[in-house]
Each structure stands twice: as C-alpha cells, then as structure tokens.
Amino acid sequence: MMRIKHNPTSSSSLRYLTEAQTELSRSLARLGSGKRINRASDDPAGLIISEDLRAEIAGVKQAIDNTEVSMTVVQTAEGALGEVSDLLINLRQLAVAAANSATNDFTALTALQNEIQTALENIDRITRQTRFGNKPLLDGSQGVNGVGNNDNIIFMGASAKTMASPVEGYSIEVTKLPKKAIFVTEFDDEIAEGLRISLEEEDGNLIEVSTPEGGTAVNFMSRLEQAIKDATLNLDVSYEKEESQLKISHKEFGQIKGFTITSFKDDVITGEQGVPKLFLGTDIEGSLEGERAEGDGQVLKGNRDNFMTADLRVAYMGEQMGEVGRITLSQNAMQFQIGSHPGDQVGVALDSTHSTRLARGIDNQSGFGSLAEVNVFTPQAAEDTIRLVNEANDQLLSLRGKLGAMQKHALESNMATLRITQENMIAAESVIRDSDLAEEVANYTKHLILTEAAAAASAQTNRMDPDVLRLLINHR
C-alpha cells in the first residue's frame, strides 16, 4: 500500500525505534548503576519493599554497633568488680587472722584493722572512679535505689525489671517471722560424762567433741566452744548451769541455715544413739505491695513474674507481723538498645559497691550495719567481720554472675543473631534491587540490535513517499 499524505509504516518503525532506545537506556542505566530499580517507575512494589529493607538493614547495623559498645560497658564494670572481689578476699584473710585471739595482742589487732580500713577505702575508691566515659557505673546511679520508712526495713537490691514505686512506696506485709535453727536440751554432769557428739553445719563443716569418763558439763562446754571456734562454725552455744540447759543455735535465719547433731551416747542429747538429728530455721513469709514474695532468711524477694516488685529484695529486722513498713524505690537501671525496633532492649541494674552498701541487713552480735562499720578488736567482732565479708563477696559474685550471663546469653548471642539477620536481609534486598549483570548485558545487546534495526527500517520507510511521487511523474 502506497500513500502520499500519510506514511503509517514510517510511524510504526519510529515507534519501535523509540521503544528500543528507551529499553536500551534502561539497560545502560542498570549496567552503570548496578541496580535493577533506579526510579520508582522501574518497579513500584519492589521499590517499596527494598526501601523498607534498606531502613531495616541500617537499623540492624546500628544495633550491632550498639551491642558492641554495650559489651565494653559490661566488661568495664565486670573488670572493676573483679578488683573489688580481690579486696574482699584480702579482707576475709585479715579478719580470719584477727579471729586468732590466742596469738594477737592490741598492737597486732590495730595493724590488722588499719589494713582492713585501707582495703575498704580502696573499695570505695574503685566505686567512685569506675566510669564509662563520664558515666559512673558502680556508685548505684545505674541501678535501683531504695529506702525504707523505718529502721527495720532495709533495701537489699532489685533488678532492671523492678518498677519504680509511687511516692508513698511499696507496702511490706509479714505473715510469718523468720527463725534460727535452735536446739535446747537438758544437760548436766551425768549426761556429759563420757559423752561424744558430732556437729555438722549445712555446708558440710563437721566437728566432733567428747569428754572422758569423769568429765563434767563445764568441761564438755569448754571443748565444744573451742571446737566451734577452731572450725569457724556459724553457731552459738550457751550453757545455763543453774537450769542444766544446753543451747545450740545457728547465727543466721532461714530454712537452709541448719545443723545436724549426732550423739554417740544412748538416750541423751538427741535420744537415739548414732542417729543424726537435723535442726532447721524458718524463712520469713509475706508479700510486697500485695504481690507474691519468697522468703530467704530475713529477706523477702519479689517473684520474678510480679508486675511491680519483680526481683525486689527487702530485709526485715523487726519482730512484728502485719504491714511492717513501706519502701520507696527509684529505677535507674541501664537499658541497652540491642535491636532495631522499639522495645528491643535489655536492662541491667548495677548495685553500688560502696562499703556502706555492702553486707547490709546481716544480723550480727557486734551491731555492724554494713561492711563499712566492721572492726576486729574483739574475737566476736572478728567473727562478725568474717560473716559480713562473706555476705559482701556473695553480693559481688551475684552481680558479676549477672553481668557475665547478660554478656554471654544476651549481648554475644544477640550479636550473632544480628549478623545473620543483616546477612540475610542484604541478600534479600540485593535480589529485589540489584542488577543481574549477565542478564542486563544480554538485554543491552538485544536492544542495541533492535535499535539499529529500527533505525534502518525507519530510513527505508522514509523512501516510500518519493518513490510514489516518481511513479506519478513518470506516468504523466
């Protein structure tokens, strides 16, 4: 078909040429940028998905950086706690040395006390100076702080899960008072003669005491007291000669604080010869702000699933039951953002390691309120110092264990998970957005050929009108 006014064939070839050039431009853009999607029109749905993935990848990368920094914070705190633990071990050694009253005079005790005081000052110095940047770590400002409304309520600790209290504080209700393991029995010279007993503490520490034929109750008591002192059993003994009564009691409250007595003389002390008899104390029972609490000696600890008082530990030193007081809490636990979404946080409460905050709420005959108050000038004070140092060391070990578990099971595990997540998300984003260079080279070659063919065809179609004109001229 040949026309003069219009050239449909030329228009068609031009259209194909335009389409081929457009596709050729897109192939060049994809080859040059390495991306399959360079503008929204390339793939609107793919663009939305890939942009979301890019934002998520950036968040995961920052979460990895956050986790790495968080681990350095934990390691800084744990390293300082290790130094405090070493000082506490030295303190215990000094207190044990002071408890050897048979060899110590006032000068020796003074020297030991000076060393103890120096160790306590160094504990306080580490507490003040341990920082990450300008942020103090061990002064209690990165933990939970609490104060009771009377002298019988002592704040022992809490965790990042514990909620800050209202202004009036959390109520503390006691339904059962704690007791020490106590054994009381009739005891006189007749019972003491030829008596042999073994006494074992809950930790397996064992002593054996006996008196020969003709031995007296006073003689037996002297041997028993010396054996308990030499073995550093956590027990008190007393003998009322006028009432012919022997009393053995544990120094600490609680169901796990007990002792076993075995008598090897028939029908005395425990009754049946050679049969151990166990004596246990009882734990405090009660609630915190109406929520469940477990007792451990004199300490009430909020159940970990409690909404408000999870992991809150409060010691009660009084002798009343019912609502015994209130405790006010402020929550300043450190929160680490280790994920890319709101709520992807883990928290840790760093308790103060100041000597005035260690070993609080420990019942002792010397009246020491905390580790800062200890001295070793009397045998009883030296024994109580050992007890308080043991408790302070337990607190430190608990905190170090908490930090170690957090680093291993939360931070390091999270780091591995984040790296895997980042790898998979980058791969997914690449599939959606990046160019397949082999495919694009093939497309480029195809569109280049089509462009050249369309251009040649367009040139040929443009010759059709002159050919028609020549036919008309020749016909005339």
Coordinates of C-alpha atoms in Angstrom, one line a residue:
M1 CA 0.0 0.0 0.0
M2 CA 1.5 3.3 -1.1
R3 CA 0.2 6.7 0.1
I4 CA 1.5 10.3 -0.1
K5 CA -0.4 12.2 2.7
H6 CA 0.4 9.7 5.5
N7 CA 3.2 7.2 6.0
P8 CA 1.9 4.7 8.6
T9 CA 4.8 2.4 8.0
S10 CA 7.3 5.1 8.9
S11 CA 5.3 6.0 12.1
S12 CA 5.3 2.3 13.1
S13 CA 9.1 2.0 12.6
L14 CA 9.7 5.2 14.6
R15 CA 7.6 3.8 17.5
Y16 CA 9.6 0.6 17.6
L17 CA 12.8 2.7 17.4
T18 CA 11.7 4.8 20.4
E19 CA 10.8 1.7 22.4
A20 CA 14.1 0.1 21.6
Q21 CA 16.0 3.3 22.6
T22 CA 14.1 3.5 25.8
E23 CA 14.9 -0.1 26.8
L24 CA 18.5 0.5 25.7
S25 CA 18.7 3.5 28.0
R26 CA 17.3 1.4 30.9
S27 CA 19.8 -1.3 30.3
L28 CA 22.6 1.2 30.2
A29 CA 21.3 2.7 33.5
R30 CA 21.2 -0.7 35.2
L31 CA 24.6 -1.6 34.0
G32 CA 26.1 1.7 35.0
S33 CA 24.4 1.8 38.5
G34 CA 24.4 -1.9 39.2
K35 CA 20.8 -1.6 40.3
R36 CA 17.7 -3.0 38.8
I37 CA 15.5 -0.3 40.3
N38 CA 16.8 3.2 39.7
R39 CA 13.5 5.1 39.8
A40 CA 10.0 4.3 41.2
S41 CA 8.7 3.5 37.7
D42 CA 11.1 0.7 37.3
D43 CA 9.2 -1.4 39.9
P44 CA 6.9 0.5 42.3
A45 CA 6.2 -2.5 44.5
G46 CA 9.8 -3.6 44.5
L47 CA 11.0 -0.1 45.4
I48 CA 8.7 0.0 48.5
I49 CA 9.9 -3.4 49.7
S50 CA 13.6 -2.7 49.0
E51 CA 13.4 0.7 50.8
D52 CA 11.9 -0.9 53.8
L53 CA 14.7 -3.5 53.8
R54 CA 17.3 -0.7 53.4
A55 CA 15.9 1.0 56.5
E56 CA 15.8 -2.3 58.4
I57 CA 19.4 -3.1 57.4
A58 CA 20.6 0.3 58.6
G59 CA 18.8 -0.3 61.9
V60 CA 20.4 -3.7 62.3
K61 CA 23.8 -2.3 61.6
Q62 CA 23.4 0.3 64.3
A63 CA 22.1 -2.4 66.6
I64 CA 25.3 -4.3 66.0
D65 CA 27.3 -1.2 66.9
N66 CA 25.2 -0.7 70.0
T67 CA 25.7 -4.2 71.1
E68 CA 29.5 -4.0 70.7
V69 CA 29.6 -0.8 72.8
S70 CA 27.3 -2.4 75.4
M71 CA 29.7 -5.3 75.8
T72 CA 32.5 -2.9 76.5
V73 CA 30.4 -1.2 79.2
V74 CA 29.7 -4.6 80.8
Q75 CA 33.3 -5.6 80.6
T76 CA 34.4 -2.3 82.2
A77 CA 32.0 -2.9 85.1
E78 CA 32.9 -6.6 85.5
G79 CA 36.6 -5.8 85.5
A80 CA 36.2 -3.3 88.3
L81 CA 34.1 -5.8 90.3
G82 CA 36.9 -8.3 89.9
E83 CA 39.2 -5.9 91.7
V84 CA 36.6 -5.4 94.5
S85 CA 36.3 -9.2 94.9
D86 CA 40.1 -9.4 95.3
L87 CA 40.0 -6.8 98.0
L88 CA 37.2 -8.7 99.8
I89 CA 39.2 -11.9 99.7
N90 CA 42.1 -9.9 101.3
L91 CA 39.6 -8.5 103.9
R92 CA 38.5 -12.0 104.8
Q93 CA 42.1 -13.2 105.2
L94 CA 42.7 -10.3 107.6
A95 CA 39.6 -11.0 109.6
V96 CA 40.5 -14.7 109.9
A97 CA 43.9 -13.7 111.2
A98 CA 42.3 -11.3 113.7
A99 CA 40.0 -14.0 114.9
N100 CA 43.0 -16.0 116.2
S101 CA 42.8 -14.2 119.5
A102 CA 45.2 -16.6 121.2
T103 CA 48.1 -15.0 119.4
N104 CA 47.0 -11.5 118.8
D105 CA 47.6 -8.5 121.1
F106 CA 46.2 -5.0 120.8
T107 CA 49.1 -3.8 118.6
A108 CA 48.6 -6.7 116.1
L109 CA 44.8 -6.1 116.0
T110 CA 45.4 -2.4 115.4
A111 CA 47.7 -3.2 112.5
L112 CA 45.1 -5.6 111.0
Q113 CA 42.4 -3.1 111.4
N114 CA 44.5 -0.5 109.6
E115 CA 44.9 -2.9 106.7
I116 CA 41.2 -3.6 106.7
Q117 CA 40.4 0.2 106.7
T118 CA 42.8 0.7 103.8
A119 CA 41.1 -2.1 101.8
L120 CA 37.7 -0.6 102.5
E121 CA 39.0 2.8 101.3
N122 CA 40.2 1.2 98.1
I123 CA 36.8 -0.5 97.5
D124 CA 35.2 2.9 97.9
R125 CA 37.8 4.5 95.5
I126 CA 37.1 1.8 92.8
T127 CA 33.4 2.5 93.3
R128 CA 33.8 6.2 92.7
Q129 CA 36.3 6.0 89.8
T130 CA 34.8 3.2 87.7
R131 CA 33.3 5.0 84.7
F132 CA 32.5 4.6 81.0
G133 CA 33.2 7.9 79.6
N134 CA 31.6 10.3 82.0
K135 CA 29.0 7.8 83.2
P136 CA 29.7 6.3 86.7
L137 CA 29.0 2.6 86.8
L138 CA 29.3 1.3 90.4
D139 CA 28.1 4.1 92.6
G140 CA 24.5 3.0 92.4
S141 CA 23.4 5.7 89.9
Q142 CA 23.0 3.0 87.2
G143 CA 20.9 0.7 89.4
V144 CA 17.9 0.7 91.7
N145 CA 17.9 2.6 94.9
G146 CA 15.6 2.2 97.8
V147 CA 14.9 3.4 101.3
G148 CA 12.6 2.0 104.0
N149 CA 10.4 4.2 106.1
N150 CA 11.8 2.7 109.4
D151 CA 15.0 1.2 110.7
N152 CA 13.7 -2.4 110.4
I153 CA 13.2 -2.1 106.6
I154 CA 16.5 -2.5 104.7
F155 CA 16.7 -2.3 100.9
M156 CA 18.9 -5.2 99.7
G157 CA 18.6 -4.9 95.9
A158 CA 16.5 -5.1 92.8
S159 CA 16.8 -5.6 89.0
A160 CA 16.0 -3.8 85.8
K161 CA 12.6 -5.5 85.9
T162 CA 11.6 -3.8 89.2
M163 CA 9.3 -0.8 88.7
A164 CA 9.9 2.5 90.4
S165 CA 7.5 2.9 93.3
P166 CA 4.9 5.7 93.8
V167 CA 5.8 8.5 96.2
E168 CA 4.3 6.6 99.1
G169 CA 6.4 3.5 98.4
Y170 CA 5.5 -0.2 98.3
S171 CA 3.9 -1.8 101.3
I172 CA 5.6 -4.7 103.1
E173 CA 3.5 -7.3 104.8
V174 CA 4.9 -10.1 107.0
T175 CA 2.8 -13.1 107.7
K176 CA 5.5 -15.3 109.3
L177 CA 8.6 -14.2 111.1
P178 CA 12.0 -15.9 110.4
K179 CA 13.6 -18.1 113.0
K180 CA 17.0 -19.5 113.6
A181 CA 17.7 -23.2 113.9
I182 CA 17.8 -23.9 117.7
F183 CA 18.4 -27.0 119.8
V184 CA 17.8 -26.9 123.5
T185 CA 18.2 -29.9 125.8
E186 CA 18.8 -30.9 129.4
F187 CA 22.5 -31.1 130.2
D188 CA 24.3 -31.9 133.4
D189 CA 27.5 -33.7 134.6
E190 CA 25.9 -37.1 134.4
I191 CA 25.0 -36.6 130.7
A192 CA 28.4 -35.0 129.9
E193 CA 30.4 -37.9 131.4
G194 CA 31.8 -40.0 128.5
L195 CA 29.7 -38.0 126.0
R196 CA 30.7 -37.9 122.4
I197 CA 28.8 -35.9 119.7
S198 CA 29.3 -34.8 116.1
L199 CA 28.1 -31.4 115.0
E200 CA 27.7 -30.7 111.2
E201 CA 26.8 -27.4 109.6
E202 CA 24.7 -27.1 106.5
D203 CA 27.8 -26.6 104.3
G204 CA 29.3 -29.9 105.5
N205 CA 31.7 -28.4 108.0
L206 CA 32.0 -31.1 110.7
I207 CA 33.4 -31.3 114.3
E208 CA 33.4 -34.0 116.9
V209 CA 33.6 -33.3 120.7
S210 CA 33.9 -35.8 123.5
T211 CA 34.7 -35.9 127.2
P212 CA 36.3 -38.7 129.1
E213 CA 34.8 -40.7 131.9
G214 CA 34.5 -38.4 134.9
G215 CA 34.1 -35.3 132.6
T216 CA 31.8 -32.5 133.6
A217 CA 29.3 -30.4 131.7
V218 CA 31.5 -27.3 132.1
N219 CA 34.4 -29.3 130.7
F220 CA 32.3 -30.5 127.7
M221 CA 31.1 -27.0 127.0
S222 CA 34.7 -25.7 127.0
R223 CA 35.7 -28.3 124.5
L224 CA 32.6 -27.6 122.3
E225 CA 33.1 -23.9 122.2
Q226 CA 36.7 -24.3 121.3
A227 CA 36.0 -26.8 118.5
I228 CA 33.3 -24.5 117.1
K229 CA 35.7 -21.6 117.2
D230 CA 38.6 -23.5 115.6
A231 CA 36.3 -24.8 112.8
T232 CA 34.6 -21.4 112.4
L233 CA 31.2 -22.9 112.5
N234 CA 28.4 -20.4 112.2
L235 CA 26.9 -21.5 115.5
D236 CA 26.4 -20.1 119.0
V237 CA 26.4 -22.3 122.1
S238 CA 25.5 -21.5 125.7
Y239 CA 25.1 -23.4 128.9
E240 CA 22.9 -22.5 131.9
K241 CA 24.4 -24.4 134.8
E242 CA 21.7 -23.5 137.3
E243 CA 19.0 -24.7 134.9
S244 CA 21.1 -27.6 133.5
Q245 CA 20.3 -26.4 130.0
L246 CA 22.4 -26.6 126.8
K247 CA 21.5 -24.4 123.9
I248 CA 22.9 -24.5 120.3
S249 CA 21.7 -22.1 117.7
H250 CA 22.6 -21.0 114.2
K251 CA 23.8 -17.4 113.8
E252 CA 21.6 -16.9 110.7
F253 CA 17.9 -17.1 110.0
G254 CA 16.4 -19.3 107.4
Q255 CA 15.4 -22.8 106.4
I256 CA 18.7 -23.6 104.6
K257 CA 20.7 -22.5 107.7
G258 CA 20.8 -25.5 109.9
F259 CA 22.9 -28.1 111.6
T260 CA 22.9 -31.8 112.4
I261 CA 23.7 -33.3 115.8
T262 CA 24.6 -37.0 116.3
S263 CA 25.0 -38.4 119.8
F264 CA 27.1 -41.5 120.4
K265 CA 25.8 -42.0 124.0
D266 CA 22.4 -43.7 124.2
D267 CA 19.3 -41.8 125.4
V268 CA 21.0 -38.4 125.8
I269 CA 21.1 -35.2 123.7
T270 CA 19.2 -36.5 120.6
G271 CA 17.8 -39.6 122.1
E272 CA 18.8 -42.5 119.8
Q273 CA 22.4 -43.3 119.7
G274 CA 24.2 -42.8 116.4
V275 CA 21.2 -41.3 114.6
P276 CA 21.7 -37.8 113.2
K277 CA 19.0 -35.2 114.1
L278 CA 18.5 -32.2 111.9
F279 CA 17.6 -28.8 113.1
L280 CA 16.5 -26.1 110.6
G281 CA 15.3 -22.5 110.9
T282 CA 12.4 -20.9 109.0
D283 CA 12.2 -18.2 106.4
I284 CA 10.2 -15.1 106.6
E285 CA 6.9 -15.1 104.7
G286 CA 4.9 -12.2 103.4
S287 CA 4.2 -10.0 100.4
L288 CA 5.4 -6.9 98.7
E289 CA 2.7 -4.4 97.6
G290 CA 0.3 -7.3 97.6
E291 CA 2.4 -9.3 95.2
R292 CA 4.0 -12.7 95.8
A293 CA 7.3 -12.8 97.6
E294 CA 9.7 -15.6 98.5
G295 CA 11.4 -15.7 101.9
D296 CA 15.1 -16.3 102.3
G297 CA 16.0 -15.9 106.0
Q298 CA 15.1 -12.3 106.8
V299 CA 14.8 -11.3 103.2
L300 CA 11.6 -11.1 101.1
K301 CA 12.2 -11.3 97.4
G302 CA 9.5 -10.4 94.9
N303 CA 8.6 -13.1 92.4
R304 CA 10.3 -12.6 89.1
D305 CA 6.9 -12.6 87.3
N306 CA 5.5 -9.8 89.5
F307 CA 4.3 -6.7 87.7
M308 CA 5.7 -4.1 90.1
T309 CA 8.1 -5.8 92.6
A310 CA 9.8 -8.4 90.4
D311 CA 13.3 -9.2 91.9
L312 CA 12.9 -6.6 94.7
R313 CA 14.8 -7.8 97.9
V314 CA 13.9 -6.3 101.3
A315 CA 15.3 -7.4 104.7
Y316 CA 13.0 -7.1 107.7
M317 CA 14.9 -6.9 111.0
G318 CA 11.8 -6.4 113.3
E319 CA 9.7 -8.7 115.3
Q320 CA 6.2 -7.6 114.4
M321 CA 3.8 -9.1 111.8
G322 CA 1.3 -7.5 109.5
E323 CA 2.1 -4.4 107.5
V324 CA 5.5 -3.6 108.9
G325 CA 6.5 -0.6 106.7
R326 CA 7.0 0.7 103.2
I327 CA 9.9 1.0 100.8
T328 CA 10.4 3.7 98.2
L329 CA 12.3 2.8 95.0
S330 CA 13.9 4.8 92.2
Q331 CA 14.7 2.9 89.0
N332 CA 17.8 3.9 87.1
A333 CA 18.9 0.6 85.6
M334 CA 21.0 0.8 82.4
Q335 CA 19.0 0.0 79.3
F336 CA 20.8 -1.2 76.2
Q337 CA 19.2 -0.9 72.8
I338 CA 20.3 -4.0 71.0
G339 CA 17.7 -4.3 68.3
S340 CA 16.3 -2.1 65.5
H341 CA 12.7 -1.8 66.9
P342 CA 11.2 -0.2 69.9
G343 CA 11.4 -2.4 72.9
D344 CA 14.4 -4.3 71.7
Q345 CA 16.2 -3.6 74.9
V346 CA 17.9 -5.4 77.8
G347 CA 18.5 -3.8 81.1
V348 CA 20.9 -4.4 84.0
A349 CA 20.9 -2.8 87.4
L350 CA 24.4 -2.1 88.7
D351 CA 24.2 -2.1 92.5
S352 CA 26.5 0.2 94.4
T353 CA 29.8 -1.5 95.6
H354 CA 30.4 1.2 98.2
S355 CA 31.3 -0.3 101.6
T356 CA 28.3 1.4 103.2
R357 CA 26.0 -0.6 100.7
L358 CA 27.7 -4.0 101.0
A359 CA 26.6 -6.6 103.6
R360 CA 23.6 -4.6 104.8
G361 CA 20.8 -6.3 106.8
I362 CA 23.0 -9.1 108.2
D363 CA 22.1 -10.0 111.8
N364 CA 25.3 -9.9 114.0
Q365 CA 26.1 -9.6 117.6
S366 CA 28.5 -6.7 117.1
G367 CA 25.8 -4.5 115.6
F368 CA 27.6 -3.8 112.3
G369 CA 25.2 -2.2 109.9
S370 CA 27.3 -2.7 106.8
L371 CA 30.8 -3.6 105.7
A372 CA 32.0 0.0 106.3
E373 CA 31.5 -0.5 110.1
V374 CA 33.5 -3.7 110.7
N375 CA 36.4 -3.9 113.1
V376 CA 38.4 -6.8 114.5
F377 CA 39.3 -5.6 118.0
T378 CA 37.4 -8.4 119.8
P379 CA 37.0 -12.1 118.8
Q380 CA 33.3 -11.6 118.3
A381 CA 33.9 -8.6 116.1
A382 CA 36.4 -10.5 114.0
E383 CA 33.9 -13.4 113.6
D384 CA 31.1 -11.0 112.6
T385 CA 33.5 -9.3 110.2
I386 CA 34.1 -12.6 108.5
R387 CA 30.3 -13.1 108.2
L388 CA 29.8 -9.6 106.7
V389 CA 32.8 -10.0 104.3
N390 CA 31.3 -13.4 103.2
E391 CA 28.0 -11.7 102.5
A392 CA 29.6 -8.8 100.6
N393 CA 31.5 -11.3 98.5
D394 CA 28.3 -13.2 97.7
Q395 CA 26.7 -9.9 96.6
L396 CA 29.7 -9.2 94.4
L397 CA 29.7 -12.7 92.9
S398 CA 26.0 -12.5 92.2
L399 CA 26.4 -9.2 90.4
R400 CA 29.4 -10.5 88.4
G401 CA 27.4 -13.6 87.5
K402 CA 24.5 -11.4 86.4
L403 CA 26.8 -9.3 84.1
G404 CA 28.5 -12.4 82.8
A405 CA 25.2 -14.1 82.0
M406 CA 24.0 -10.9 80.3
Q407 CA 27.1 -10.6 78.1
K408 CA 27.1 -14.3 77.1
H409 CA 23.4 -15.0 76.7
A410 CA 22.1 -11.6 75.7
L411 CA 24.8 -9.5 74.1
E412 CA 27.0 -12.1 72.4
S413 CA 24.1 -14.2 71.4
N414 CA 22.3 -11.1 70.1
M415 CA 25.4 -10.1 68.2
A416 CA 25.5 -13.4 66.3
T417 CA 21.8 -13.2 65.6
L418 CA 22.0 -9.7 64.3
R419 CA 24.9 -10.5 62.0
I420 CA 22.9 -13.4 60.5
T421 CA 19.9 -11.2 60.1
Q422 CA 21.9 -8.5 58.4
E423 CA 23.4 -11.0 56.0
N424 CA 20.0 -12.4 55.0
M425 CA 18.4 -9.0 54.7
I426 CA 21.2 -7.7 52.5
A427 CA 20.8 -10.8 50.3
A428 CA 17.0 -10.2 50.1
E429 CA 17.4 -6.5 49.3
S430 CA 20.0 -7.4 46.6
V431 CA 17.6 -9.9 45.0
I432 CA 15.0 -7.2 44.7
R433 CA 17.0 -4.2 43.8
D434 CA 20.4 -5.1 42.3
S435 CA 21.0 -5.8 38.6
D436 CA 21.8 -9.3 37.2
L437 CA 24.7 -8.1 35.0
A438 CA 24.7 -11.2 32.8
E439 CA 21.0 -10.6 32.1
E440 CA 21.4 -6.9 31.6
V441 CA 24.4 -7.4 29.1
A442 CA 22.1 -9.7 27.1
N443 CA 19.3 -7.2 27.2
Y444 CA 21.6 -4.4 26.3
T445 CA 22.9 -6.4 23.3
K446 CA 19.3 -7.2 22.2
H447 CA 18.0 -3.7 22.5
L448 CA 21.1 -2.3 20.7
I449 CA 20.4 -4.6 17.8
L450 CA 16.7 -3.7 17.8
T451 CA 17.6 0.0 17.9
E452 CA 19.9 -0.4 14.9
A453 CA 17.3 -2.5 13.0
A454 CA 14.5 0.0 13.8
A455 CA 16.7 2.9 12.6
A456 CA 17.5 1.1 9.4
A457 CA 13.8 0.3 8.9
S458 CA 12.8 3.9 9.6
A459 CA 15.3 5.0 6.9
Q460 CA 13.8 2.6 4.4
T461 CA 10.2 3.7 5.1
N462 CA 11.1 7.3 4.5
R463 CA 12.0 6.5 0.9
M464 CA 8.5 5.3 0.1
D465 CA 6.9 8.7 -0.5
P466 CA 9.5 9.8 -3.0
D467 CA 9.0 6.5 -4.8
V468 CA 5.3 7.2 -5.2
L469 CA 6.0 10.7 -6.5
R470 CA 8.3 9.4 -9.1
L471 CA 5.7 6.9 -10.3
L472 CA 3.2 9.8 -10.7
I473 CA 5.7 11.9 -12.7
N474 CA 6.7 9.1 -15.0
H475 CA 3.1 8.2 -15.6
R476 CA 2.3 11.7 -16.7

